[in-house]
């Protein structure tokens, strides 16, 4: 092949494997060689299962030769280090869990195993999926943050270490790092993917997401993860509502989109705002109907609602941990726990009621459109490794549990990626992915980090 194997996306890798143009073992070896060369600069990984991954890849090759099928058979995938993998440390970005080795795998990992994926290793997370960053650097410029909390997963996909990775989002931890690293980040509708075996931060807000380098690839990976499980009571009970095959089919006519300046618009950098307007113009030239729209006034308070729920639940999740290990937790996490402990039960339940109303209002708003266009972040990844950036541009959609996806849309003034976020109606994931595929093709951004 003329292209290095580690550059292949999910669908391209699957096609090459099915056509016997290369083996899974060759693909995994090439990824590991590339990681050895470049990861000392990026530091996306906390644990690499090199020998075990090669063994799994050889088994996948044997299965394929025997005629067995699998949605991800032989494709390497990375796992955020708050997700349990049996026999592999799950340290969650905290010294408190340095010796934590789970005896069972998370449900999403079991689903990857069933699909034939090769678990390559665990990627860096911010401390307990919150604020304090890990060691990972942005592949576009190592002086810049990759975003968080799914830092390593976004960077690993952007750096071509792996074609797909799993992350989680409680505020902006999939969409923001994907935008900062110039890859696709997809957070499905809340409840589509089980959270069993994953660190719980907020029972109401935690959601699983995927990182890939293309919209169609994200659909393939997410499709392998979807399904109700009895060990996650919040996974969807009505399986008939769940689209099991998210693989986006081409649209026969342009989508109807709403361009929304969310309450955080004024926080965006000038080049991010300009890129958004240019993206809207590009989509219109491609025939897309894009209408400027304003969210209902109630959404002005959505960030306060999200903060109340997240801090209240987070404080109670980590209360016992803080009592035992306060001096081993970061100042930021201790502050969240302390502040959240002061939120009353009445304020918390009022916030949950407000969330329900906002979900209903957003559902009514979105019925007029195929999807909503908005910003994924303030702009380029900040030139710092001290924090992971502002999640404010993701808050509304995480709060309401609707599907959201970001695609790369250009470069900013410092040569770092900018993105475009698309939001769909609840459980309208298949439609959102169709629209995102259309937008991805119309915008046509194909940039790569400089060393690639």
Tab-separated table of C-alpha atoms in Angstrom:
chain	number	residue	atom	x	y	z
A	1	UNK	CA	0.000	0.000	0.000
A	2	UNK	CA	1.172	3.530	-0.802
A	3	UNK	CA	-0.262	4.943	2.435
A	4	UNK	CA	1.180	4.001	5.821
A	5	UNK	CA	-1.261	1.732	7.621
A	6	UNK	CA	-1.445	3.924	10.710
A	7	UNK	CA	-2.963	6.700	8.576
A	8	UNK	CA	-6.025	4.604	7.747
A	9	UNK	CA	-9.372	5.416	9.298
A	10	UNK	CA	-11.784	2.817	10.618
A	11	UNK	CA	-13.691	2.102	7.406
A	12	UNK	CA	-10.565	2.153	5.245
A	13	UNK	CA	-8.838	-0.263	7.630
A	14	UNK	CA	-11.856	-2.583	7.648
A	15	UNK	CA	-11.977	-2.580	3.860
A	16	UNK	CA	-8.271	-3.328	3.547
A	17	UNK	CA	-8.526	-6.156	6.062
A	18	UNK	CA	-11.562	-7.684	4.350
A	19	UNK	CA	-9.805	-7.527	0.986
A	20	UNK	CA	-6.678	-9.184	2.463
A	21	UNK	CA	-4.451	-6.282	1.440
A	22	UNK	CA	-2.834	-6.405	4.893
A	23	UNK	CA	-3.363	-8.149	8.207
A	24	UNK	CA	-4.523	-6.840	11.542
A	25	UNK	CA	-1.120	-7.754	12.941
A	26	UNK	CA	0.582	-5.571	10.317
A	27	UNK	CA	-1.814	-2.706	11.075
A	28	UNK	CA	-1.229	-2.922	14.814
A	29	UNK	CA	2.556	-3.196	14.378
A	30	UNK	CA	2.573	-0.092	12.215
A	31	UNK	CA	0.536	1.817	14.810
A	32	UNK	CA	2.920	0.707	17.572
A	33	UNK	CA	5.967	1.750	15.523
A	34	UNK	CA	4.421	5.163	14.903
A	35	UNK	CA	3.598	5.508	18.606
A	36	UNK	CA	7.183	4.677	19.576
A	37	UNK	CA	8.434	7.397	17.234
A	38	UNK	CA	6.040	10.224	18.101
A	39	UNK	CA	4.414	9.613	21.481
A	40	UNK	CA	7.428	10.843	23.492
A	41	UNK	CA	6.393	14.303	22.219
A	42	UNK	CA	2.621	13.823	22.615
A	43	UNK	CA	2.308	11.512	25.649
A	44	UNK	CA	-1.199	10.349	24.831
A	45	UNK	CA	-0.842	6.951	26.522
A	46	UNK	CA	-0.726	5.816	30.132
A	47	UNK	CA	-0.674	2.105	29.277
A	48	UNK	CA	0.094	0.295	26.038
A	49	UNK	CA	-0.929	-3.368	25.677
A	50	UNK	CA	1.628	-3.969	22.934
A	51	UNK	CA	2.140	-7.725	23.178
A	52	UNK	CA	-1.470	-8.423	24.140
A	53	UNK	CA	-2.667	-6.248	21.254
A	54	UNK	CA	-0.494	-8.121	18.770
A	55	UNK	CA	-1.818	-11.408	20.108
A	56	UNK	CA	-5.414	-10.156	19.708
A	57	UNK	CA	-4.602	-8.951	16.190
A	58	UNK	CA	-3.235	-12.370	15.224
A	59	UNK	CA	-6.405	-13.969	16.594
A	60	UNK	CA	-8.509	-11.526	14.539
A	61	UNK	CA	-6.590	-12.544	11.416
A	62	UNK	CA	-7.289	-16.197	12.159
A	63	UNK	CA	-10.998	-15.436	12.682
A	64	UNK	CA	-11.160	-13.634	9.349
A	65	UNK	CA	-9.448	-16.486	7.522
A	66	UNK	CA	-12.000	-18.828	9.109
A	67	UNK	CA	-14.813	-16.697	7.703
A	68	UNK	CA	-15.894	-15.096	10.992
A	69	UNK	CA	-17.290	-11.567	10.967
A	70	UNK	CA	-17.073	-8.617	13.340
A	71	UNK	CA	-18.083	-4.984	12.990
A	72	UNK	CA	-14.567	-3.891	14.032
A	73	UNK	CA	-12.649	-7.110	13.470
A	74	UNK	CA	-8.923	-6.378	13.633
A	75	UNK	CA	-9.216	-2.585	14.091
A	76	UNK	CA	-7.188	-1.031	16.940
A	77	UNK	CA	-9.050	1.173	19.432
A	78	UNK	CA	-7.861	3.220	22.434
A	79	UNK	CA	-9.696	3.512	25.765
A	80	UNK	CA	-9.874	6.552	28.061
A	81	UNK	CA	-8.343	5.708	31.422
A	82	UNK	CA	-11.549	6.018	33.439
A	83	UNK	CA	-12.989	2.996	31.585
A	84	UNK	CA	-12.228	-0.423	33.078
A	85	UNK	CA	-10.266	-2.959	31.048
A	86	UNK	CA	-9.806	-6.283	32.808
A	87	UNK	CA	-6.271	-6.776	34.081
A	88	UNK	CA	-5.093	-3.325	32.997
A	89	UNK	CA	-4.573	-0.428	35.454
A	90	UNK	CA	-7.401	2.125	35.507
A	91	UNK	CA	-5.711	5.027	37.272
A	92	UNK	CA	-8.154	7.772	36.268
A	93	UNK	CA	-5.507	10.479	36.251
A	94	UNK	CA	-5.179	10.340	40.038
A	95	UNK	CA	-2.456	8.974	42.346
A	96	UNK	CA	-5.239	7.655	44.565
A	97	UNK	CA	-5.910	4.924	41.988
A	98	UNK	CA	-2.305	4.090	41.138
A	99	UNK	CA	-2.810	0.431	42.093
A	100	UNK	CA	-6.360	0.023	40.776
A	101	UNK	CA	-6.551	-3.007	38.435
A	102	UNK	CA	-10.141	-4.036	37.628
A	103	UNK	CA	-11.082	-7.704	37.407
A	104	UNK	CA	-13.817	-7.088	34.837
A	105	UNK	CA	-14.109	-4.840	31.776
A	106	UNK	CA	-16.605	-2.047	31.248
A	107	UNK	CA	-19.623	-2.859	29.095
A	108	UNK	CA	-18.281	-0.746	26.212
A	109	UNK	CA	-15.029	-2.703	26.256
A	110	UNK	CA	-16.924	-5.987	26.207
A	111	UNK	CA	-18.877	-4.722	23.193
A	112	UNK	CA	-15.613	-3.832	21.452
A	113	UNK	CA	-14.347	-7.331	22.205
A	114	UNK	CA	-17.533	-8.803	20.720
A	115	UNK	CA	-17.033	-6.652	17.596
A	116	UNK	CA	-13.468	-7.966	17.209
A	117	UNK	CA	-11.659	-4.707	17.972
A	118	UNK	CA	-8.060	-4.729	19.191
A	119	UNK	CA	-7.680	-2.809	22.467
A	120	UNK	CA	-4.368	-1.042	22.009
A	121	UNK	CA	-4.130	0.633	25.407
A	122	UNK	CA	-5.362	3.285	27.837
A	123	UNK	CA	-5.176	7.021	27.123
A	124	UNK	CA	-4.553	9.954	29.439
A	125	UNK	CA	-7.470	11.597	31.236
A	126	UNK	CA	-7.656	14.714	33.346
A	127	UNK	CA	-7.871	13.901	37.057
A	128	UNK	CA	-11.083	11.914	37.619
A	129	UNK	CA	-12.404	13.288	34.316
A	130	UNK	CA	-12.602	16.824	35.682
A	131	UNK	CA	-10.253	19.800	35.428
A	132	UNK	CA	-6.645	19.095	36.405
A	133	UNK	CA	-4.861	18.122	33.136
A	134	UNK	CA	-2.692	15.113	32.487
A	135	UNK	CA	0.585	15.015	30.573
A	136	UNK	CA	-0.789	14.915	27.010
A	137	UNK	CA	0.133	17.585	24.462
A	138	UNK	CA	-1.643	18.674	21.295
A	139	UNK	CA	-0.245	16.926	18.165
A	140	UNK	CA	-0.630	20.151	16.170
A	141	UNK	CA	1.684	22.017	18.564
A	142	UNK	CA	2.992	20.441	21.794
A	143	UNK	CA	2.892	23.818	23.566
A	144	UNK	CA	-0.937	23.754	23.354
A	145	UNK	CA	-3.459	21.775	25.366
A	146	UNK	CA	-5.263	18.923	23.602
A	147	UNK	CA	-8.365	19.770	25.639
A	148	UNK	CA	-9.932	17.540	28.228
A	149	UNK	CA	-10.868	15.560	30.019
A	150	UNK	CA	-10.531	12.987	27.207
A	151	UNK	CA	-7.115	14.430	26.368
A	152	UNK	CA	-5.229	11.316	25.348
A	153	UNK	CA	-8.045	9.861	23.264
A	154	UNK	CA	-8.378	12.990	21.113
A	155	UNK	CA	-4.609	13.353	20.726
A	156	UNK	CA	-4.109	9.657	19.908
A	157	UNK	CA	-6.585	9.820	17.026
A	158	UNK	CA	-5.203	13.144	15.754
A	159	UNK	CA	-1.621	11.840	15.872
A	160	UNK	CA	-2.602	8.721	13.867
A	161	UNK	CA	-1.678	6.444	16.758
A	162	UNK	CA	-5.029	4.695	16.447
A	163	UNK	CA	-8.042	5.122	14.125
A	164	UNK	CA	-10.595	5.347	16.958
A	165	UNK	CA	-10.757	5.997	20.682
A	166	UNK	CA	-13.371	6.139	23.424
A	167	UNK	CA	-13.945	9.100	25.713
A	168	UNK	CA	-16.588	10.471	28.046
A	169	UNK	CA	-18.348	13.808	28.433
A	170	UNK	CA	-19.974	15.348	31.500
A	171	UNK	CA	-19.659	18.883	30.159
A	172	UNK	CA	-17.398	19.242	27.120
A	173	UNK	CA	-14.894	16.411	27.401
A	174	UNK	CA	-15.430	14.842	23.952
A	175	UNK	CA	-16.466	17.740	21.735
A	176	UNK	CA	-13.879	20.270	22.950
A	177	UNK	CA	-10.735	18.082	22.700
A	178	UNK	CA	-11.899	16.796	19.312
A	179	UNK	CA	-12.206	20.386	18.080
A	180	UNK	CA	-8.818	21.336	19.561
A	181	UNK	CA	-7.113	18.333	17.944
A	182	UNK	CA	-8.814	18.579	14.539
A	183	UNK	CA	-10.720	15.281	14.649
A	184	UNK	CA	-14.335	14.148	14.788
A	185	UNK	CA	-15.869	13.826	18.240
A	186	UNK	CA	-19.319	12.258	18.597
A	187	UNK	CA	-21.395	12.174	21.782
A	188	UNK	CA	-24.517	10.066	21.141
A	189	UNK	CA	-27.893	10.621	22.770
A	190	UNK	CA	-27.815	10.008	26.496
A	191	UNK	CA	-28.648	6.398	27.286
A	192	UNK	CA	-27.612	4.886	23.969
A	193	UNK	CA	-24.287	3.600	25.320
A	194	UNK	CA	-23.922	1.912	28.697
A	195	UNK	CA	-21.755	3.542	31.357
A	196	UNK	CA	-21.326	0.365	33.383
A	197	UNK	CA	-17.697	-0.060	34.441
A	198	UNK	CA	-16.844	3.614	33.886
A	199	UNK	CA	-15.964	6.140	36.596
A	200	UNK	CA	-19.157	7.854	37.708
A	201	UNK	CA	-18.916	11.618	38.073
A	202	UNK	CA	-22.520	12.707	37.504
A	203	UNK	CA	-25.265	10.100	37.177
A	204	UNK	CA	-27.417	12.588	35.257
A	205	UNK	CA	-24.797	14.052	32.908
A	206	UNK	CA	-22.089	11.444	32.189
A	207	UNK	CA	-22.142	10.240	28.569
A	208	UNK	CA	-19.808	8.060	26.464
A	209	UNK	CA	-18.397	9.354	23.173
A	210	UNK	CA	-16.052	8.355	20.372
A	211	UNK	CA	-13.154	9.984	18.515
A	212	UNK	CA	-12.347	9.194	14.886
A	213	UNK	CA	-10.995	11.034	11.849
A	214	UNK	CA	-14.265	10.971	9.900
A	215	UNK	CA	-18.012	11.044	10.501
A	216	UNK	CA	-18.673	7.647	8.903
A	217	UNK	CA	-15.965	6.100	11.110
A	218	UNK	CA	-17.619	7.510	14.242
A	219	UNK	CA	-20.902	5.908	13.199
A	220	UNK	CA	-19.270	2.497	12.745
A	221	UNK	CA	-17.673	2.567	16.207
A	222	UNK	CA	-20.749	3.920	17.989
A	223	UNK	CA	-22.972	1.314	16.335
A	224	UNK	CA	-20.860	-1.403	17.936
A	225	UNK	CA	-21.362	0.120	21.399
A	226	UNK	CA	-25.100	0.767	21.448
A	227	UNK	CA	-27.552	-1.342	23.397
A	228	UNK	CA	-29.398	-1.669	26.672
A	229	UNK	CA	-27.655	-3.410	29.553
A	230	UNK	CA	-29.249	-4.421	32.880
A	231	UNK	CA	-26.216	-3.202	34.848
A	232	UNK	CA	-26.831	0.412	33.729
A	233	UNK	CA	-30.368	1.424	34.756
A	234	UNK	CA	-30.121	4.602	32.695
A	235	UNK	CA	-29.476	2.787	29.422
A	236	UNK	CA	-32.564	3.064	27.268
A	237	UNK	CA	-35.352	0.690	28.208
A	238	UNK	CA	-37.253	0.936	24.919
A	239	UNK	CA	-34.786	-0.680	22.541
A	240	UNK	CA	-37.210	-0.196	19.626
A	241	UNK	CA	-36.345	3.507	19.718
A	242	UNK	CA	-32.631	2.905	19.333
A	243	UNK	CA	-31.112	3.011	15.827
A	244	UNK	CA	-28.757	0.047	15.890
A	245	UNK	CA	-27.101	0.869	12.548
A	246	UNK	CA	-25.887	4.446	12.552
A	247	UNK	CA	-23.897	4.171	9.316
A	248	UNK	CA	-24.945	7.391	7.553
A	249	UNK	CA	-26.491	7.049	4.115
A	250	UNK	CA	-25.981	9.947	1.650
A	251	UNK	CA	-28.722	12.564	1.754
A	252	UNK	CA	-30.741	12.969	-1.431
A	253	UNK	CA	-31.429	16.631	-0.702
A	254	UNK	CA	-29.616	19.265	1.368
A	255	UNK	CA	-30.465	19.380	5.068
A	256	UNK	CA	-32.340	22.128	6.898
A	257	UNK	CA	-30.047	23.645	9.523
A	258	UNK	CA	-30.299	26.286	12.222
A	259	UNK	CA	-27.226	28.447	12.863
A	260	UNK	CA	-27.358	29.178	16.592
A	261	UNK	CA	-25.271	31.617	18.573
A	262	UNK	CA	-25.604	30.034	21.988
A	263	UNK	CA	-25.417	32.096	25.202
A	264	UNK	CA	-21.629	31.533	25.147
A	265	UNK	CA	-21.140	33.119	21.675
A	266	UNK	CA	-19.599	36.310	23.107
A	267	UNK	CA	-16.801	34.223	24.665
A	268	UNK	CA	-15.590	32.954	21.289
A	269	UNK	CA	-12.407	34.251	19.679
A	270	UNK	CA	-12.781	36.410	16.589
A	271	UNK	CA	-11.271	33.821	14.245
A	272	UNK	CA	-13.608	31.116	15.601
A	273	UNK	CA	-16.613	33.369	15.001
A	274	UNK	CA	-15.362	34.195	11.505
A	275	UNK	CA	-14.736	30.519	10.742
A	276	UNK	CA	-18.290	29.727	11.819
A	277	UNK	CA	-19.715	32.371	9.495
A	278	UNK	CA	-17.510	31.119	6.649
A	279	UNK	CA	-18.655	27.549	7.286
A	280	UNK	CA	-22.286	28.650	7.139
A	281	UNK	CA	-21.598	30.437	3.843
A	282	UNK	CA	-19.874	27.333	2.451
A	283	UNK	CA	-22.818	25.146	3.399
A	284	UNK	CA	-25.249	27.549	1.794
A	285	UNK	CA	-23.235	27.531	-1.429
A	286	UNK	CA	-23.496	23.735	-1.351
A	287	UNK	CA	-27.268	24.088	-1.332
A	288	UNK	CA	-27.890	23.696	2.390
A	289	UNK	CA	-30.716	25.676	3.954
A	290	UNK	CA	-29.167	27.455	6.948
A	291	UNK	CA	-31.432	29.729	8.971
A	292	UNK	CA	-30.139	32.022	11.701
A	293	UNK	CA	-32.088	31.066	14.816
A	294	UNK	CA	-32.233	32.060	18.473
A	295	UNK	CA	-32.728	29.630	21.320
A	296	UNK	CA	-35.613	30.268	23.721
A	297	UNK	CA	-34.852	32.676	26.568
A	298	UNK	CA	-34.959	29.856	29.097
A	299	UNK	CA	-31.558	28.668	27.852
A	300	UNK	CA	-29.871	31.734	29.307
A	301	UNK	CA	-29.988	29.922	32.655
A	302	UNK	CA	-28.933	26.519	31.331
A	303	UNK	CA	-25.302	26.842	32.417
A	304	UNK	CA	-26.390	27.475	36.024
A	305	UNK	CA	-28.682	24.442	35.859
A	306	UNK	CA	-25.847	22.268	34.565
A	307	UNK	CA	-23.446	23.531	37.208
A	308	UNK	CA	-25.901	22.801	40.030
A	309	UNK	CA	-26.490	19.225	38.864
A	310	UNK	CA	-22.844	18.494	38.095
A	311	UNK	CA	-21.478	19.926	41.347
A	312	UNK	CA	-24.193	18.412	43.549
A	313	UNK	CA	-23.775	14.924	42.092
A	314	UNK	CA	-19.993	15.172	41.808
A	315	UNK	CA	-19.666	16.200	45.443
A	316	UNK	CA	-21.636	13.185	46.580
A	317	UNK	CA	-19.828	10.827	44.220
A	318	UNK	CA	-16.430	11.868	45.581
A	319	UNK	CA	-17.307	12.682	49.209
A	320	UNK	CA	-15.856	9.473	50.660
A	321	UNK	CA	-12.797	9.750	48.416
A	322	UNK	CA	-12.154	13.278	49.653
A	323	UNK	CA	-12.581	12.237	53.269
A	324	UNK	CA	-9.838	9.630	52.877
A	325	UNK	CA	-7.511	11.346	50.388
A	326	UNK	CA	-8.111	15.093	50.424
A	327	UNK	CA	-4.403	15.867	50.297
A	328	UNK	CA	-3.990	13.680	47.178
A	329	UNK	CA	-6.735	15.426	45.203
A	330	UNK	CA	-6.164	18.616	43.241
A	331	UNK	CA	-7.269	21.983	44.591
A	332	UNK	CA	-9.800	22.259	41.743
A	333	UNK	CA	-11.459	18.944	42.547
A	334	UNK	CA	-11.505	19.664	46.280
A	335	UNK	CA	-13.141	23.006	45.505
A	336	UNK	CA	-15.852	21.342	43.414
A	337	UNK	CA	-16.588	18.815	46.176
A	338	UNK	CA	-16.672	21.521	48.853
A	339	UNK	CA	-18.918	23.795	46.805
A	340	UNK	CA	-21.183	20.976	45.695
A	341	UNK	CA	-21.682	19.819	49.269
A	342	UNK	CA	-23.246	23.229	50.017
A	343	UNK	CA	-25.915	22.868	47.317
A	344	UNK	CA	-29.220	21.982	48.937
A	345	UNK	CA	-31.400	19.079	47.926
A	346	UNK	CA	-34.154	21.546	47.055
A	347	UNK	CA	-31.861	23.466	44.672
A	348	UNK	CA	-30.749	20.195	43.086
A	349	UNK	CA	-34.273	18.940	42.428
A	350	UNK	CA	-35.256	22.344	41.093
A	351	UNK	CA	-32.334	22.096	38.657
A	352	UNK	CA	-33.500	18.641	37.550
A	353	UNK	CA	-36.964	20.044	36.876
A	354	UNK	CA	-35.438	22.907	34.894
A	355	UNK	CA	-33.448	20.363	32.877
A	356	UNK	CA	-36.646	18.514	31.978
A	357	UNK	CA	-38.258	21.751	30.785
A	358	UNK	CA	-35.184	22.670	28.741
A	359	UNK	CA	-35.159	19.230	27.137
A	360	UNK	CA	-38.753	19.752	26.086
A	361	UNK	CA	-38.105	23.259	24.726
A	362	UNK	CA	-35.059	22.098	22.792
A	363	UNK	CA	-37.043	19.211	21.352
A	364	UNK	CA	-39.720	21.623	20.121
A	365	UNK	CA	-37.062	23.945	18.698
A	366	UNK	CA	-35.250	21.177	16.824
A	367	UNK	CA	-38.381	19.788	15.178
A	368	UNK	CA	-38.115	22.558	12.587
A	369	UNK	CA	-34.603	21.505	11.521
A	370	UNK	CA	-32.511	18.465	10.685
A	371	UNK	CA	-29.773	19.737	12.980
A	372	UNK	CA	-28.411	22.786	14.689
A	373	UNK	CA	-25.020	24.404	13.928
A	374	UNK	CA	-23.047	26.051	16.700
A	375	UNK	CA	-19.509	26.454	18.050
A	376	UNK	CA	-17.649	23.610	19.807
A	377	UNK	CA	-15.141	25.794	21.672
A	378	UNK	CA	-13.848	29.345	22.101
A	379	UNK	CA	-11.395	28.858	19.273
A	380	UNK	CA	-7.975	27.293	18.896
A	381	UNK	CA	-6.542	25.192	21.699
A	382	UNK	CA	-5.010	27.566	24.265
A	383	UNK	CA	-1.206	27.781	24.319
A	384	UNK	CA	-0.944	26.255	27.787
A	385	UNK	CA	-0.700	22.891	29.502
A	386	UNK	CA	-2.084	24.241	32.784
A	387	UNK	CA	-5.746	23.860	31.864
A	388	UNK	CA	-7.824	22.215	29.138
A	389	UNK	CA	-9.974	25.103	27.891
A	390	UNK	CA	-13.534	26.317	28.374
A	391	UNK	CA	-16.345	23.725	28.014
A	392	UNK	CA	-19.116	26.353	27.897
A	393	UNK	CA	-19.942	25.735	24.234
A	394	UNK	CA	-20.894	22.108	24.976
A	395	UNK	CA	-22.823	22.591	28.216
A	396	UNK	CA	-26.346	23.004	26.817
A	397	UNK	CA	-26.258	19.878	24.705
A	398	UNK	CA	-24.754	17.705	27.428
A	399	UNK	CA	-27.350	18.982	29.888
A	400	UNK	CA	-30.194	18.022	27.542
A	401	UNK	CA	-28.657	14.668	26.589
A	402	UNK	CA	-29.021	15.256	22.842
A	403	UNK	CA	-26.516	13.934	20.279
A	404	UNK	CA	-23.678	16.290	19.377
A	405	UNK	CA	-20.798	15.992	16.952
A	406	UNK	CA	-17.900	18.209	15.928
A	407	UNK	CA	-16.036	18.212	12.621
A	408	UNK	CA	-12.838	20.111	11.746
A	409	UNK	CA	-13.630	23.257	9.766
A	410	UNK	CA	-10.339	25.111	9.328
A	411	UNK	CA	-7.297	26.579	11.045
A	412	UNK	CA	-7.027	29.629	13.262
A	413	UNK	CA	-4.503	32.432	13.373
A	414	UNK	CA	-1.886	30.235	15.082
A	415	UNK	CA	-2.288	27.289	12.735
A	416	UNK	CA	-4.364	25.257	15.196
A	417	UNK	CA	-7.660	23.524	14.304
A	418	UNK	CA	-11.093	25.079	14.536
A	419	UNK	CA	-14.324	23.113	14.518
A	420	UNK	CA	-18.026	23.189	13.812
A	421	UNK	CA	-20.496	21.524	16.201
A	422	UNK	CA	-23.731	19.914	15.026
A	423	UNK	CA	-26.553	19.040	17.408
A	424	UNK	CA	-29.541	16.799	16.709
A	425	UNK	CA	-32.824	15.885	18.338
A	426	UNK	CA	-32.885	13.280	21.080
A	427	UNK	CA	-32.525	9.785	19.582
A	428	UNK	CA	-32.188	11.327	16.122
A	429	UNK	CA	-28.566	10.180	15.979
A	430	UNK	CA	-28.820	8.518	12.592
A	431	UNK	CA	-30.175	11.721	11.074
A	432	UNK	CA	-27.497	13.830	12.777
A	433	UNK	CA	-24.759	11.611	11.356
A	434	UNK	CA	-26.254	11.925	7.866
A	435	UNK	CA	-26.248	15.701	8.195
A	436	UNK	CA	-22.719	15.714	9.629
A	437	UNK	CA	-21.476	13.616	6.702
A	438	UNK	CA	-23.018	16.132	4.290
A	439	UNK	CA	-21.395	19.056	6.142
A	440	UNK	CA	-18.032	17.273	6.356
A	441	UNK	CA	-17.984	16.764	2.596
A	442	UNK	CA	-19.167	20.320	1.854
A	443	UNK	CA	-16.581	21.969	4.121
A	444	UNK	CA	-13.839	19.623	2.952
A	445	UNK	CA	-11.171	20.324	5.584
A	446	UNK	CA	-8.325	17.822	5.179
A	447	UNK	CA	-5.539	19.252	7.335
A	448	UNK	CA	-3.085	17.148	9.325
A	449	UNK	CA	-0.744	17.933	12.227
A	450	UNK	CA	2.621	19.200	10.878
A	451	UNK	CA	4.681	16.067	11.686
A	452	UNK	CA	2.229	13.835	9.814
